[in-house]
Coordinates of C-alpha atoms in Angstrom, one line a residue:
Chain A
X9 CA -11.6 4.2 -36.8
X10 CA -12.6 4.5 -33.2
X11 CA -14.1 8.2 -34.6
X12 CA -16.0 6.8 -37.1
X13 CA -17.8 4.7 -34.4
X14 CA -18.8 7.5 -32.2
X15 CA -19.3 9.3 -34.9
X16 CA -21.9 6.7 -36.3
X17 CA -22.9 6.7 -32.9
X18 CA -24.1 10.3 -32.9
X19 CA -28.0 10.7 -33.2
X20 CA -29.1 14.1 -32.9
X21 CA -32.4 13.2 -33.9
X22 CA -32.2 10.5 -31.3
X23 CA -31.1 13.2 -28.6
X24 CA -33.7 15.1 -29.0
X25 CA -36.1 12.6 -29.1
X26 CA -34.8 11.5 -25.8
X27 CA -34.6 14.9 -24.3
X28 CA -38.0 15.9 -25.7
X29 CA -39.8 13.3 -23.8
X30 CA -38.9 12.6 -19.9
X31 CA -40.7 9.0 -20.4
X32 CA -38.3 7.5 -23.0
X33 CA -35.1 6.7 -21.1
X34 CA -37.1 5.3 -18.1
X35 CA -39.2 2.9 -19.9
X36 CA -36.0 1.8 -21.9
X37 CA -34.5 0.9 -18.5
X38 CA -37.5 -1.2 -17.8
X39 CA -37.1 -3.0 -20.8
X40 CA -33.6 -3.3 -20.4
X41 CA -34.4 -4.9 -16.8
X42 CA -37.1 -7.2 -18.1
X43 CA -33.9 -8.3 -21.0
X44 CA -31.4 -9.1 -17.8
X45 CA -33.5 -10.7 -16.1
X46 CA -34.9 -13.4 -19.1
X47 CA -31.2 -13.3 -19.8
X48 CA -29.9 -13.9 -16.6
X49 CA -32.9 -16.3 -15.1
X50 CA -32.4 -18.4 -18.8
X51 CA -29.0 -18.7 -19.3
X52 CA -28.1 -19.0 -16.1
X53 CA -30.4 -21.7 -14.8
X54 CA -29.4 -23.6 -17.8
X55 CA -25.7 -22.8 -17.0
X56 CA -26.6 -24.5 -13.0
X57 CA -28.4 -27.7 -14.4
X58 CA -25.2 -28.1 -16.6
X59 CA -22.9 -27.3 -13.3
X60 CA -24.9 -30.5 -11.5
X61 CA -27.3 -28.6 -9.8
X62 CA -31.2 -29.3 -10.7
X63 CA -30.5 -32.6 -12.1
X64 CA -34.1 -33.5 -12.1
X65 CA -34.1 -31.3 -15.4
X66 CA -33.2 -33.4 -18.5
X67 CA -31.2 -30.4 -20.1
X68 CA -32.8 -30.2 -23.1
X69 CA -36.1 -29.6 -21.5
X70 CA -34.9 -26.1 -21.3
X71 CA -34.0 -25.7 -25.0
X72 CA -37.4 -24.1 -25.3
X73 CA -36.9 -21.2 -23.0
X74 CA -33.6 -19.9 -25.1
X75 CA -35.9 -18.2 -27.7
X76 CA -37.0 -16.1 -24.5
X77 CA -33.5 -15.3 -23.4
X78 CA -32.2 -14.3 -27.1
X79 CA -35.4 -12.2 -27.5
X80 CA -34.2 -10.4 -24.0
X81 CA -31.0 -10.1 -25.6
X82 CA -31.6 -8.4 -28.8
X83 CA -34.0 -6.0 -26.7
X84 CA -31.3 -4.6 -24.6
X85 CA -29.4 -4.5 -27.8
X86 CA -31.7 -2.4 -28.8
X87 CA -32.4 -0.1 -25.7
X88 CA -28.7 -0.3 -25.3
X89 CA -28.3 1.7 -28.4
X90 CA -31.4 4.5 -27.4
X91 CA -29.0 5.0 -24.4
X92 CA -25.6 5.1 -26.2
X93 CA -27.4 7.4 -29.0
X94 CA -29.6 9.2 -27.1
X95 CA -28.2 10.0 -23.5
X96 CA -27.4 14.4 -23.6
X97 CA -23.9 13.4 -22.3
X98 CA -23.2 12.4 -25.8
X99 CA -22.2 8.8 -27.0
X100 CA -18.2 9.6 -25.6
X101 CA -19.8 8.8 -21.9
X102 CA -20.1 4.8 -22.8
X103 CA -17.2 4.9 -25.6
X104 CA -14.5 6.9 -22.8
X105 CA -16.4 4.5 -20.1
X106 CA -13.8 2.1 -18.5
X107 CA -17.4 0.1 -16.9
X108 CA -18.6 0.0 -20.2
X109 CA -15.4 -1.4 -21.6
X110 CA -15.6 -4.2 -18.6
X111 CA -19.6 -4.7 -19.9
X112 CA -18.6 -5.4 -23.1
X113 CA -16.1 -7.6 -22.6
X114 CA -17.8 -9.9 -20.8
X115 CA -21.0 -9.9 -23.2
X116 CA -18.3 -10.8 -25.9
X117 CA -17.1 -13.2 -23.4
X118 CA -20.0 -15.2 -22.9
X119 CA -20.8 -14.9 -26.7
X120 CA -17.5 -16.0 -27.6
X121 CA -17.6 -18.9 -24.9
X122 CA -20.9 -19.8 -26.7
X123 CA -19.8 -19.9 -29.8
X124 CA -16.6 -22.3 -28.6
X125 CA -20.0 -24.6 -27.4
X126 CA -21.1 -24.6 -30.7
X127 CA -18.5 -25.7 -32.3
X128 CA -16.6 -27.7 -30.0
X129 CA -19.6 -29.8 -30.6
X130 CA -20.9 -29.7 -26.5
X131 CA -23.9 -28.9 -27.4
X132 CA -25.4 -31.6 -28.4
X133 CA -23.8 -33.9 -25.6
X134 CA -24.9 -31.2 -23.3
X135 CA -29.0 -31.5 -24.8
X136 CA -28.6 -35.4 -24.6
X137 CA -27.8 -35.3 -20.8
X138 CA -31.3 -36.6 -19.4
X139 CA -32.6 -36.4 -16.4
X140 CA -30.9 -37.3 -12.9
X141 CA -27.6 -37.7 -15.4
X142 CA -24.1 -35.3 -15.2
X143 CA -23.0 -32.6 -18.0
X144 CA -19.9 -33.5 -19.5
X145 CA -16.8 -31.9 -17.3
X146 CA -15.8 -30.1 -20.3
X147 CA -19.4 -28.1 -20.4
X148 CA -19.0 -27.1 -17.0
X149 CA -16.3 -25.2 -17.3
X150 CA -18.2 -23.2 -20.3
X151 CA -21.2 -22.8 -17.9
X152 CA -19.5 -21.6 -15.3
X153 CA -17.3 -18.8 -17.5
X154 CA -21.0 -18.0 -19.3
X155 CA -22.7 -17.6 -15.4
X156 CA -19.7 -15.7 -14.0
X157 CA -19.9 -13.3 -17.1
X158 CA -23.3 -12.2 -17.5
X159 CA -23.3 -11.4 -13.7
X160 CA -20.4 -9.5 -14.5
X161 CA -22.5 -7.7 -17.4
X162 CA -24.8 -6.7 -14.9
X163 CA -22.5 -5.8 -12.7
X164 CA -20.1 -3.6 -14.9
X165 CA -23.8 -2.5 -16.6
X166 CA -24.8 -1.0 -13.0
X167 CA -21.6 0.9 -12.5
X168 CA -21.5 2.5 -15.3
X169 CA -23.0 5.3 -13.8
X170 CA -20.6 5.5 -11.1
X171 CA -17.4 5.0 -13.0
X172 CA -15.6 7.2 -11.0
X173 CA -15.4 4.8 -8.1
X174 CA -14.0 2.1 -10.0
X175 CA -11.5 4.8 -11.2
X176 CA -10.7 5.5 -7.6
X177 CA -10.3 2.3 -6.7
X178 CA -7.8 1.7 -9.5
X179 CA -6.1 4.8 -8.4
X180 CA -6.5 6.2 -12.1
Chain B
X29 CA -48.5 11.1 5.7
X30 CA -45.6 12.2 7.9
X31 CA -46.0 12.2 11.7
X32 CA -43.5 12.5 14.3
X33 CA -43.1 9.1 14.9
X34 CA -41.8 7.7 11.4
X35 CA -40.0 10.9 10.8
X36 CA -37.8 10.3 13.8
X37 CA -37.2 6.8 12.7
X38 CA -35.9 7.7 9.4
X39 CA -33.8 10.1 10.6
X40 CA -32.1 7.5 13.2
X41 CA -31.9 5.2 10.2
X42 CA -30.0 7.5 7.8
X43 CA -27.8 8.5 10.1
X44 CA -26.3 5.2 10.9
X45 CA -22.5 5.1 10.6
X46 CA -23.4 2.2 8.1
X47 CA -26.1 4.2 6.1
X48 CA -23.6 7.5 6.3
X49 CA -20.7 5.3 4.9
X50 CA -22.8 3.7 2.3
X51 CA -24.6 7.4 1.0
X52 CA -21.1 8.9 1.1
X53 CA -18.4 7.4 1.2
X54 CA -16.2 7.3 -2.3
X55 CA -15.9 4.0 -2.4
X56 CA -16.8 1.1 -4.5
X57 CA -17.9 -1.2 -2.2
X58 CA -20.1 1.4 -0.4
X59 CA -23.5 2.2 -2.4
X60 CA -22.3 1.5 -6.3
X61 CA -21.5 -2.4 -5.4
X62 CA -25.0 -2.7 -3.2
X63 CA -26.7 -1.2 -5.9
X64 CA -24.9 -3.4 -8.8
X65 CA -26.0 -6.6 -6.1
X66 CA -29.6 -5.3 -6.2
X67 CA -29.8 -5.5 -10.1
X68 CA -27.9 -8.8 -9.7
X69 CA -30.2 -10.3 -7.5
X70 CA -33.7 -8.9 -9.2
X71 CA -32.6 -10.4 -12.3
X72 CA -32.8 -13.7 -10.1
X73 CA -35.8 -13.5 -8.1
X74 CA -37.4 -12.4 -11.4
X75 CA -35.9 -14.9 -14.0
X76 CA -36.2 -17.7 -12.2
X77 CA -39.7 -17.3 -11.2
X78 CA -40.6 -16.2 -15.0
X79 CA -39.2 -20.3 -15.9
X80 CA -41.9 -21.2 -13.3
X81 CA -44.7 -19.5 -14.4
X82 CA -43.5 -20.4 -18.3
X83 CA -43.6 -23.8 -17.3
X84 CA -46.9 -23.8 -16.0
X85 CA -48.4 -22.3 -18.6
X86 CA -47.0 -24.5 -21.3
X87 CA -43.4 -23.4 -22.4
X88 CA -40.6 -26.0 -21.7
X89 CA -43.3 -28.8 -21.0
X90 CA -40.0 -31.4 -21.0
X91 CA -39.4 -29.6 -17.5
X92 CA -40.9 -32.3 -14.7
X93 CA -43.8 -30.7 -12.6
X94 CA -42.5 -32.5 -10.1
X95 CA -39.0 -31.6 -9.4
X96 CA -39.9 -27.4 -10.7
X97 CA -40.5 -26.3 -7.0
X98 CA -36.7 -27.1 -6.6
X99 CA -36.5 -24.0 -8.9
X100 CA -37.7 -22.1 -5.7
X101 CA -34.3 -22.6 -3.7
X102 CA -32.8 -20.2 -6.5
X103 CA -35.6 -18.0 -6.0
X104 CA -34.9 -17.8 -2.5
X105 CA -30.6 -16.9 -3.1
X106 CA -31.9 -14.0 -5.3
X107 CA -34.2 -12.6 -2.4
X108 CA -31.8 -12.9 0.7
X109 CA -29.6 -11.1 -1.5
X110 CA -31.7 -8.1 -2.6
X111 CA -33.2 -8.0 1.3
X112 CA -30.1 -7.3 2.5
X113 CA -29.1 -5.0 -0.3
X114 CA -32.3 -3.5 0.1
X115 CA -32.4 -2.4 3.2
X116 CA -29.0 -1.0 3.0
X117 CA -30.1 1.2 -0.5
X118 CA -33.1 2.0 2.1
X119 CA -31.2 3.0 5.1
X120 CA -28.9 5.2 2.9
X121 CA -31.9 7.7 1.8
X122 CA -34.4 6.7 4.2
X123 CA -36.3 9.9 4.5
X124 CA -36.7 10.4 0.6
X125 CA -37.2 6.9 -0.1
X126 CA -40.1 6.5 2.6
X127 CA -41.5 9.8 0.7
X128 CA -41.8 8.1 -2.8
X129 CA -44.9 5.9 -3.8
X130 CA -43.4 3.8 -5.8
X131 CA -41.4 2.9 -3.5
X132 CA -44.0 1.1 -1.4
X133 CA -45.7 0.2 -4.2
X134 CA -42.6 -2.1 -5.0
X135 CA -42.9 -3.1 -1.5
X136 CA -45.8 -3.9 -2.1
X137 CA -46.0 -6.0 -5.0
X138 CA -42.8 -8.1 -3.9
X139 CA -44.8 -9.0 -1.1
X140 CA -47.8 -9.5 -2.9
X141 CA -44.9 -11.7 -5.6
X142 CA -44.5 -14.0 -2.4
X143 CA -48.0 -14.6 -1.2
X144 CA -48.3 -16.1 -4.5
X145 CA -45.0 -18.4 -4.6
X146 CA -46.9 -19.4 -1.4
X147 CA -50.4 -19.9 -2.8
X148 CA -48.7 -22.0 -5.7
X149 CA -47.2 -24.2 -3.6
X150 CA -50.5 -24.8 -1.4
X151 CA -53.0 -24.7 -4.4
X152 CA -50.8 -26.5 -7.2
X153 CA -47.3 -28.0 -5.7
X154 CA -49.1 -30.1 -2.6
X155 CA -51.4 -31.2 -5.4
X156 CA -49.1 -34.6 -5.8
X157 CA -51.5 -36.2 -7.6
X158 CA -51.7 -33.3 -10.5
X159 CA -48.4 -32.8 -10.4
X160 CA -47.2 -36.6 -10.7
X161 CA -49.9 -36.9 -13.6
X162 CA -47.7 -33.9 -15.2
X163 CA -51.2 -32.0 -15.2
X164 CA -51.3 -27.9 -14.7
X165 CA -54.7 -27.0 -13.0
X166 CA -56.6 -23.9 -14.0
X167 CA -55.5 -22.7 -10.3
X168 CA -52.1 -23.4 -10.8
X169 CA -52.0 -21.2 -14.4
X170 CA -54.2 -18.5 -13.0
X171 CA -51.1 -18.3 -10.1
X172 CA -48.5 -18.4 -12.9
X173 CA -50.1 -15.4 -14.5
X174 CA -50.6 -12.9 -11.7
X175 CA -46.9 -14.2 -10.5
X176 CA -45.4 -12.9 -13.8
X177 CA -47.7 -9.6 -13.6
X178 CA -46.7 -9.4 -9.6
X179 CA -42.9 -9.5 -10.4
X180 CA -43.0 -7.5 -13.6
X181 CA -44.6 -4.7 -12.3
X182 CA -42.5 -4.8 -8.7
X183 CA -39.4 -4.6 -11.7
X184 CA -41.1 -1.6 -13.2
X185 CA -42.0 0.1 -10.4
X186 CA -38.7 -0.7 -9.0
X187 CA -37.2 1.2 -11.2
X188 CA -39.1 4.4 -11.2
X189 CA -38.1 5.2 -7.8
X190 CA -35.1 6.5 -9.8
X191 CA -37.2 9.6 -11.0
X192 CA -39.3 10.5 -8.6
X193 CA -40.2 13.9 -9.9
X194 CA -41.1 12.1 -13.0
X195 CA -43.8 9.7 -11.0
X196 CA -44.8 12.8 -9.0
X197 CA -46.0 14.5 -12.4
X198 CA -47.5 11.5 -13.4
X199 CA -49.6 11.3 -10.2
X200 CA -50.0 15.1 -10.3
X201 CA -48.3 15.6 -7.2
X202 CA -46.6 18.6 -7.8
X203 CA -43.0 17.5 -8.8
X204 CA -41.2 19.0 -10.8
X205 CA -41.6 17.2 -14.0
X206 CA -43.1 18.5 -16.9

């Protein structure tokens, strides 16, 4: 199974594409910093408000910017894959990648943790906290696991690169 | 561009015990975790000041004029962070980072990023009277704009100091990209 996935994960049309043109990988980096950073700015400023801080902020006043965040999201998605199927080390450098591994975990953690927001039905106690007024306890807990694990994407995101020191630190 | 002067500066920077041990030392806490801080802390400075300049120019209008320059004090985290990371990413490859233009070019524009946190707050925050009648003036959206172009490009440009052979092409410089 784990085959078939980097073996869907095997462009060579996108490698070459990618090798062919020394612009493509730096201008997806660009977009996938623009992504973080609505992601990050977004989600995490909501994630504060709900933690107490910026109370002058009724919460749902930021409802609007979560299109912004989610479009940041399904770009990195996206320039996420150009690197995975397009980098010359093949697709076995993310998939063999123990910082990868760490990155993806904690996007599925803060989806997962969304998700339990959803349905444990905090979000729409959380949107009816108005101004000057505190988030439920139970929310803050969520916000703070969503804030701790997108700067943990980053994090992990930024070492892939340099793997082997998180090897060496881990003695592996 | 080079004279005597900054070249021996440079030097004395990258040879720092601290800028030696964060080029080259194995470790993850030497360059890898002050680079992974850096993207942390640009994804502040620059997400936090794109709510700003949303707000101003329309999105999130349920956001209180009043209170948004508290926004500022997050702004603020995001920069002490990345100007001490910074300068240790700088000290580490002084001499090639002082040679690339798009590294002062981010400089640059950061700077540039600030003047205009600082012209928003003289031209549009200290308007109470605006900003207790929930209004946005013209000045105050003209600011939000060239913020967002000022912090977007420093990210862009920020990021090409990765390849500088590729910038070096671009500018016909004589690097080595094609």
């Amino acid at each position: 199974m784990w085959d078939a996935v980097t073996q869907f994960l095997t462009v060579p049309a996108m490698q070459a594409f990618v090798n062919g043109h020394d612009w493509v990988w730096p201008v997806c980096e660009m977009t996938h910093y623009v992504g973080m950073s609505l992601i990050v700015g977004i989600i995490g400023t909501l994630d504060l408000r709900i933690l107490g801080l910026f109370r002058f902020i009724p919460v749902s006043a930021l409802r609007p910017l979560i299109p912004w965040a989610v479009a940041g999201f399904i770009g990195n998605l996206l320039t996420g894959l150009v690197f995975m199927t397009g980098t010359n080390q093949g697709v076995t450098f993310y998939t063999d990648n123990l910082s990868f591994h760490l990155k993806t975990l904690f996007i599925l953690l803060a989806i997962a943790n969304l998700v339990v927001f959803r349905i444990a039905g905090l979000e729409k106690q959380v949107y009816a906290t108005p101004a000057g007024a505190d988030a439920p306890v139970a929310a803050k807990s969520i916000a703070a696991l969503s804030l701790l694990s997108w700067v943990l994407t980053i994090f992990f995101g930024r070492l892939l690169m340099y793997n082997d020191t998180l090897l060496l630190l881990l003695g592996m | 561009m080079r004279w005597v002067g900054a070249t021996a500066v440079l030097d004395y920077l990258q040879n720092l015990a601290l800028a030696n041990w964060v080029r080259t030392s194995p470790s993850i806490f030497a360059y890898t975790t002050v680079l992974a801080v850096h993207a942390v802390g640009l994804a502040i400075v620059v997400g936090v000041n794109t709510i700003i300049a949303l707000r101003l120019l329309g999105v999130a209008k349920g956001i209180p004029l009043a209170g948004l320059r508290h926004l500022y004090g997050t702004v603020w985290f995001g920069f002490w962070i990345n100007l001490a990371s910074g300068i240790l990413l700088f000290i580490a490859e002084a001499n090639a980072m002082a040679a690339m233009v798009a590294y002062w070019a981010k400089l640059a524009l950061v700077a540039l990023g600030m003047i205009v946190a600082a012209l928003l707050r003289r031209c549009y925050f200290d308007d109470v009277a605006s900003v207790q009648a929930g209004v946005v003036t013209r000045v105050g959206r003209n600011l939000a704009i060239v913020s967002l172009a000022c912090w977007y490009l420093a990210l862009i440009v920020g990021r090409l100091t990765g390849y500088p052979d590729l910038v070096a092409g671009w500018l016909g410089m004589g690097g080595t990209g094609n």
